[in-house]
């Protein structure tokens, strides 16, 4: 599960960056919102939802958090990060992404669809980027890739 969740980060980031590039290009270049744009919009949200579900599943089985209770004040930074900050920021990010995706779908013009997708997806990307435990993070950090063996 940890392997899949670690790998899922790259799928979410790759999809978001691709979706954002298409959205800004379409918005600033005044292009029509095609069915491919719609598929990208929808797929990015789906991949993020799968990652979110994996995260919640992991939350309940990981040995790291077996004794974690938010009301306890004596948490080491690792459990506080994964038990609280990571979960909250990632959940908010996927909610932002989902709202953006849903609103983009309902806009009356291509420009408005691209603009909505560009802005909401960018906000979601920033939040996700901040809450990933990067190897260079001053907060708890993890490797870029996790292997299943
Ligand atoms: C877009 C959303 C998310 C991304 C990109 C993401 C990314 C990551 C990454 C890169 C790691 C480090 C993996 C490793 O150690 O190799 C991680 C760990 C973890 N994530 Fe997430 N995460 C997301 C959402 C969530 C959510 C919503 C939850 C819980 C509800 C969650 C729970 C956890 C837990 C518990 C760990 C640590 C597990 C352990 O070390 O045993 N994640 N996440």
mmCIF file of C-alpha atoms and ligand atoms in Angstrom:
data_model
loop_
_atom_site.group_PDB
_atom_site.id
_atom_site.type_symbol
_atom_site.label_atom_id
_atom_site.label_comp_id
_atom_site.label_asym_id
_atom_site.label_seq_id
_atom_site.Cartn_x
_atom_site.Cartn_y
_atom_site.Cartn_z
ATOM 1 C CA UNK A 1 0.000 0.000 0.000
ATOM 2 C CA UNK A 2 2.846 2.346 0.864
ATOM 3 C CA UNK A 3 4.503 1.492 -2.456
ATOM 4 C CA UNK A 4 1.285 2.307 -4.363
ATOM 5 C CA UNK A 5 0.714 5.499 -2.373
ATOM 6 C CA UNK A 6 4.285 6.628 -2.995
ATOM 7 C CA UNK A 7 3.965 5.897 -6.725
ATOM 8 C CA UNK A 8 0.490 7.497 -6.831
ATOM 9 C CA UNK A 9 2.071 10.829 -5.931
ATOM 10 C CA UNK A 10 3.801 10.888 -9.346
ATOM 11 C CA UNK A 11 0.568 10.055 -11.169
ATOM 12 C CA UNK A 12 -1.242 12.892 -9.356
ATOM 13 C CA UNK A 13 1.573 15.396 -9.914
ATOM 14 C CA UNK A 14 2.097 14.403 -13.577
ATOM 15 C CA UNK A 15 -1.627 14.567 -14.333
ATOM 16 C CA UNK A 16 -2.037 17.906 -12.582
ATOM 17 C CA UNK A 17 0.934 19.509 -14.324
ATOM 18 C CA UNK A 18 -0.277 18.233 -17.720
ATOM 19 C CA UNK A 19 -3.832 19.423 -17.014
ATOM 20 C CA UNK A 20 -2.593 22.837 -15.870
ATOM 21 C CA UNK A 21 -0.389 23.302 -18.959
ATOM 22 C CA UNK A 22 -3.331 22.417 -21.241
ATOM 23 C CA UNK A 23 -5.634 24.728 -19.274
ATOM 24 C CA UNK A 24 -3.337 27.793 -19.415
ATOM 25 C CA UNK A 25 -2.524 27.152 -23.074
ATOM 26 C CA UNK A 26 -6.220 26.882 -23.942
ATOM 27 C CA UNK A 27 -7.183 29.905 -21.850
ATOM 28 C CA UNK A 28 -4.418 32.265 -23.000
ATOM 29 C CA UNK A 29 -4.446 30.972 -26.575
ATOM 30 C CA UNK A 30 -8.244 31.246 -26.866
ATOM 31 C CA UNK A 31 -8.647 27.628 -27.980
ATOM 32 C CA UNK A 32 -11.804 25.490 -27.952
ATOM 33 C CA UNK A 33 -12.271 23.153 -24.968
ATOM 34 C CA UNK A 34 -12.081 19.772 -26.707
ATOM 35 C CA UNK A 35 -13.202 16.325 -25.585
ATOM 36 C CA UNK A 36 -9.518 15.556 -24.872
ATOM 37 C CA UNK A 37 -9.418 18.504 -22.458
ATOM 38 C CA UNK A 38 -12.530 17.141 -20.822
ATOM 39 C CA UNK A 39 -10.979 13.668 -20.515
ATOM 40 C CA UNK A 40 -7.822 15.162 -18.969
ATOM 41 C CA UNK A 41 -9.928 17.204 -16.497
ATOM 42 C CA UNK A 42 -11.900 14.132 -15.469
ATOM 43 C CA UNK A 43 -8.924 11.727 -15.359
ATOM 44 C CA UNK A 44 -6.826 14.002 -13.147
ATOM 45 C CA UNK A 45 -9.681 14.197 -10.628
ATOM 46 C CA UNK A 46 -10.132 10.413 -10.744
ATOM 47 C CA UNK A 47 -6.434 9.686 -10.173
ATOM 48 C CA UNK A 48 -6.437 12.127 -7.228
ATOM 49 C CA UNK A 49 -9.489 10.366 -5.742
ATOM 50 C CA UNK A 50 -7.797 6.974 -5.989
ATOM 51 C CA UNK A 51 -4.731 8.415 -4.235
ATOM 52 C CA UNK A 52 -6.994 9.885 -1.548
ATOM 53 C CA UNK A 53 -8.691 6.514 -0.938
ATOM 54 C CA UNK A 54 -5.293 4.801 -0.760
ATOM 55 C CA UNK A 55 -4.166 7.416 1.745
ATOM 56 C CA UNK A 56 -7.210 6.818 3.960
ATOM 57 C CA UNK A 57 -6.732 3.050 3.768
ATOM 58 C CA UNK A 58 -3.077 3.477 4.676
ATOM 59 C CA UNK A 59 -3.979 5.731 7.573
ATOM 60 C CA UNK A 60 -5.846 2.916 9.304
ATOM 61 C CA UNK A 61 -3.342 0.107 8.722
ATOM 62 C CA UNK A 62 0.095 1.718 8.936
ATOM 63 C CA UNK A 63 2.089 0.672 12.026
ATOM 64 C CA UNK A 64 3.299 4.284 12.153
ATOM 65 C CA UNK A 65 -0.070 5.515 13.434
ATOM 66 C CA UNK A 66 -1.264 2.555 15.531
ATOM 67 C CA UNK A 67 -0.951 4.545 18.751
ATOM 68 C CA UNK A 68 -1.709 7.992 17.271
ATOM 69 C CA UNK A 69 -4.420 10.061 18.988
ATOM 70 C CA UNK A 70 -4.711 13.728 18.116
ATOM 71 C CA UNK A 71 -5.563 14.725 21.684
ATOM 72 C CA UNK A 72 -2.165 13.448 22.931
ATOM 73 C CA UNK A 73 0.302 16.298 23.060
ATOM 74 C CA UNK A 74 3.477 14.200 23.046
ATOM 75 C CA UNK A 75 3.688 13.395 19.340
ATOM 76 C CA UNK A 76 6.962 13.112 17.522
ATOM 77 C CA UNK A 77 7.002 15.217 14.319
ATOM 78 C CA UNK A 78 6.640 12.101 12.116
ATOM 79 C CA UNK A 79 3.356 10.902 13.567
ATOM 80 C CA UNK A 80 1.932 14.397 13.922
ATOM 81 C CA UNK A 81 2.743 15.094 10.263
ATOM 82 C CA UNK A 82 1.290 11.860 8.841
ATOM 83 C CA UNK A 83 -1.502 11.590 11.384
ATOM 84 C CA UNK A 84 -2.735 15.151 10.988
ATOM 85 C CA UNK A 85 -1.078 17.771 8.737
ATOM 86 C CA UNK A 86 -0.566 15.521 5.688
ATOM 87 C CA UNK A 87 -4.122 14.183 5.905
ATOM 88 C CA UNK A 88 -5.806 17.566 6.336
ATOM 89 C CA UNK A 89 -3.878 19.435 3.628
ATOM 90 C CA UNK A 90 -4.188 16.578 1.105
ATOM 91 C CA UNK A 91 -7.906 16.204 1.743
ATOM 92 C CA UNK A 92 -8.452 19.949 1.296
ATOM 93 C CA UNK A 93 -6.334 19.859 -1.890
ATOM 94 C CA UNK A 94 -8.421 17.072 -3.436
ATOM 95 C CA UNK A 95 -11.636 18.891 -2.464
ATOM 96 C CA UNK A 96 -10.284 22.042 -4.209
ATOM 97 C CA UNK A 97 -9.390 19.971 -7.268
ATOM 98 C CA UNK A 98 -12.838 18.338 -7.318
ATOM 99 C CA UNK A 99 -14.670 21.663 -7.022
ATOM 100 C CA UNK A 100 -12.505 23.086 -9.818
ATOM 101 C CA UNK A 101 -13.175 20.106 -12.043
ATOM 102 C CA UNK A 102 -16.935 20.234 -11.430
ATOM 103 C CA UNK A 103 -17.122 23.996 -11.974
ATOM 104 C CA UNK A 104 -15.001 23.842 -15.141
ATOM 105 C CA UNK A 105 -17.424 21.320 -16.605
ATOM 106 C CA UNK A 106 -20.370 23.699 -16.147
ATOM 107 C CA UNK A 107 -18.883 26.931 -17.528
ATOM 108 C CA UNK A 108 -20.647 28.509 -20.528
ATOM 109 C CA UNK A 109 -17.565 29.150 -22.715
ATOM 110 C CA UNK A 110 -14.276 27.415 -23.514
ATOM 111 C CA UNK A 111 -12.279 30.340 -22.083
ATOM 112 C CA UNK A 112 -14.198 30.125 -18.801
ATOM 113 C CA UNK A 113 -13.754 26.343 -18.689
ATOM 114 C CA UNK A 114 -9.980 26.628 -19.199
ATOM 115 C CA UNK A 115 -9.665 29.513 -16.724
ATOM 116 C CA UNK A 116 -11.597 27.658 -14.009
ATOM 117 C CA UNK A 117 -9.546 24.513 -14.524
ATOM 118 C CA UNK A 118 -6.260 26.454 -14.592
ATOM 119 C CA UNK A 119 -6.865 28.375 -11.356
ATOM 120 C CA UNK A 120 -8.385 25.619 -9.208
ATOM 121 C CA UNK A 121 -5.914 22.986 -10.387
ATOM 122 C CA UNK A 122 -3.005 25.348 -9.660
ATOM 123 C CA UNK A 123 -4.278 25.904 -6.104
ATOM 124 C CA UNK A 124 -4.613 22.126 -5.610
ATOM 125 C CA UNK A 125 -1.109 21.532 -6.982
ATOM 126 C CA UNK A 126 0.414 24.059 -4.568
ATOM 127 C CA UNK A 127 -1.270 22.435 -1.569
ATOM 128 C CA UNK A 128 -0.272 18.922 -2.664
ATOM 129 C CA UNK A 129 3.293 20.021 -3.317
ATOM 130 C CA UNK A 130 3.537 21.535 0.174
ATOM 131 C CA UNK A 131 2.165 18.451 1.946
ATOM 132 C CA UNK A 132 4.305 15.818 0.204
ATOM 133 C CA UNK A 133 7.074 14.502 2.479
ATOM 134 C CA UNK A 134 9.858 15.309 -0.017
ATOM 135 C CA UNK A 135 13.389 14.077 0.760
ATOM 136 C CA UNK A 136 14.430 17.766 0.963
ATOM 137 C CA UNK A 137 11.586 18.760 3.295
ATOM 138 C CA UNK A 138 12.410 20.231 6.721
ATOM 139 C CA UNK A 139 9.277 18.400 7.929
ATOM 140 C CA UNK A 140 9.257 14.577 8.032
ATOM 141 C CA UNK A 141 10.734 13.369 4.760
ATOM 142 C CA UNK A 142 10.562 10.227 2.654
ATOM 143 C CA UNK A 143 12.283 8.964 -0.518
ATOM 144 C CA UNK A 144 11.256 9.928 -4.057
ATOM 145 C CA UNK A 145 10.545 6.270 -4.835
ATOM 146 C CA UNK A 146 9.570 3.394 -2.613
ATOM 147 C CA UNK A 147 10.197 -0.166 -3.862
ATOM 148 C CA UNK A 148 7.833 -3.070 -3.118
ATOM 149 C CA UNK A 149 10.613 -5.431 -1.922
HETATM 150 C C1 LIG B 1 -3.009 13.741 -3.297
HETATM 151 C C2 LIG B 1 -2.971 13.224 -2.094
HETATM 152 C C3 LIG B 1 -1.759 12.571 -1.470
HETATM 153 C C4 LIG B 1 -0.465 12.468 -1.889
HETATM 154 C C5 LIG B 1 0.160 13.030 -3.181
HETATM 155 C C6 LIG B 1 0.263 11.737 -0.867
HETATM 156 C C7 LIG B 1 1.620 11.424 -0.910
HETATM 157 C C8 LIG B 1 2.298 10.710 0.054
HETATM 158 C C9 LIG B 1 3.695 10.361 -0.016
HETATM 159 C C10 LIG B 1 4.644 10.724 -1.160
HETATM 160 C C11 LIG B 1 4.001 9.639 1.105
HETATM 161 C C12 LIG B 1 5.351 9.026 1.471
HETATM 162 C C13 LIG B 1 5.358 7.589 0.992
HETATM 163 C C14 LIG B 1 6.633 6.867 1.354
HETATM 164 O O1 LIG B 1 6.925 6.738 2.536
HETATM 165 O O2 LIG B 1 7.337 6.432 0.426
HETATM 166 C C15 LIG B 1 2.795 9.550 1.897
HETATM 167 C C16 LIG B 1 2.709 8.912 3.101
HETATM 168 C C17 LIG B 1 1.543 8.758 3.817
HETATM 169 N N1 LIG B 1 0.297 9.232 3.462
HETATM 170 FE FE1 LIG B 1 -0.150 10.321 1.825
HETATM 171 N N2 LIG B 1 -0.610 11.419 0.150
HETATM 172 C C18 LIG B 1 -1.843 11.902 -0.180
HETATM 173 C C19 LIG B 1 -2.996 11.818 0.583
HETATM 174 C C20 LIG B 1 -3.104 11.155 1.785
HETATM 175 C C21 LIG B 1 -4.291 11.077 2.599
HETATM 176 C C22 LIG B 1 -5.629 11.744 2.252
HETATM 177 C C23 LIG B 1 -3.980 10.317 3.685
HETATM 178 C C24 LIG B 1 -4.811 9.890 4.867
HETATM 179 C C25 LIG B 1 -6.085 10.105 5.021
HETATM 180 C C26 LIG B 1 -2.608 9.925 3.573
HETATM 181 C C27 LIG B 1 -1.933 9.150 4.489
HETATM 182 C C28 LIG B 1 -0.594 8.867 4.459
HETATM 183 C C29 LIG B 1 0.119 8.134 5.494
HETATM 184 C C30 LIG B 1 -0.509 7.566 6.778
HETATM 185 C C31 LIG B 1 1.451 8.062 5.093
HETATM 186 C C32 LIG B 1 2.621 7.409 5.880
HETATM 187 C C33 LIG B 1 2.472 5.914 5.871
HETATM 188 C C34 LIG B 1 3.647 5.198 6.529
HETATM 189 O O3 LIG B 1 4.782 5.673 6.488
HETATM 190 O O4 LIG B 1 3.399 4.122 7.070
HETATM 191 N N3 LIG B 1 -2.097 10.450 2.407
HETATM 192 N N4 LIG B 1 1.771 10.211 1.234
#
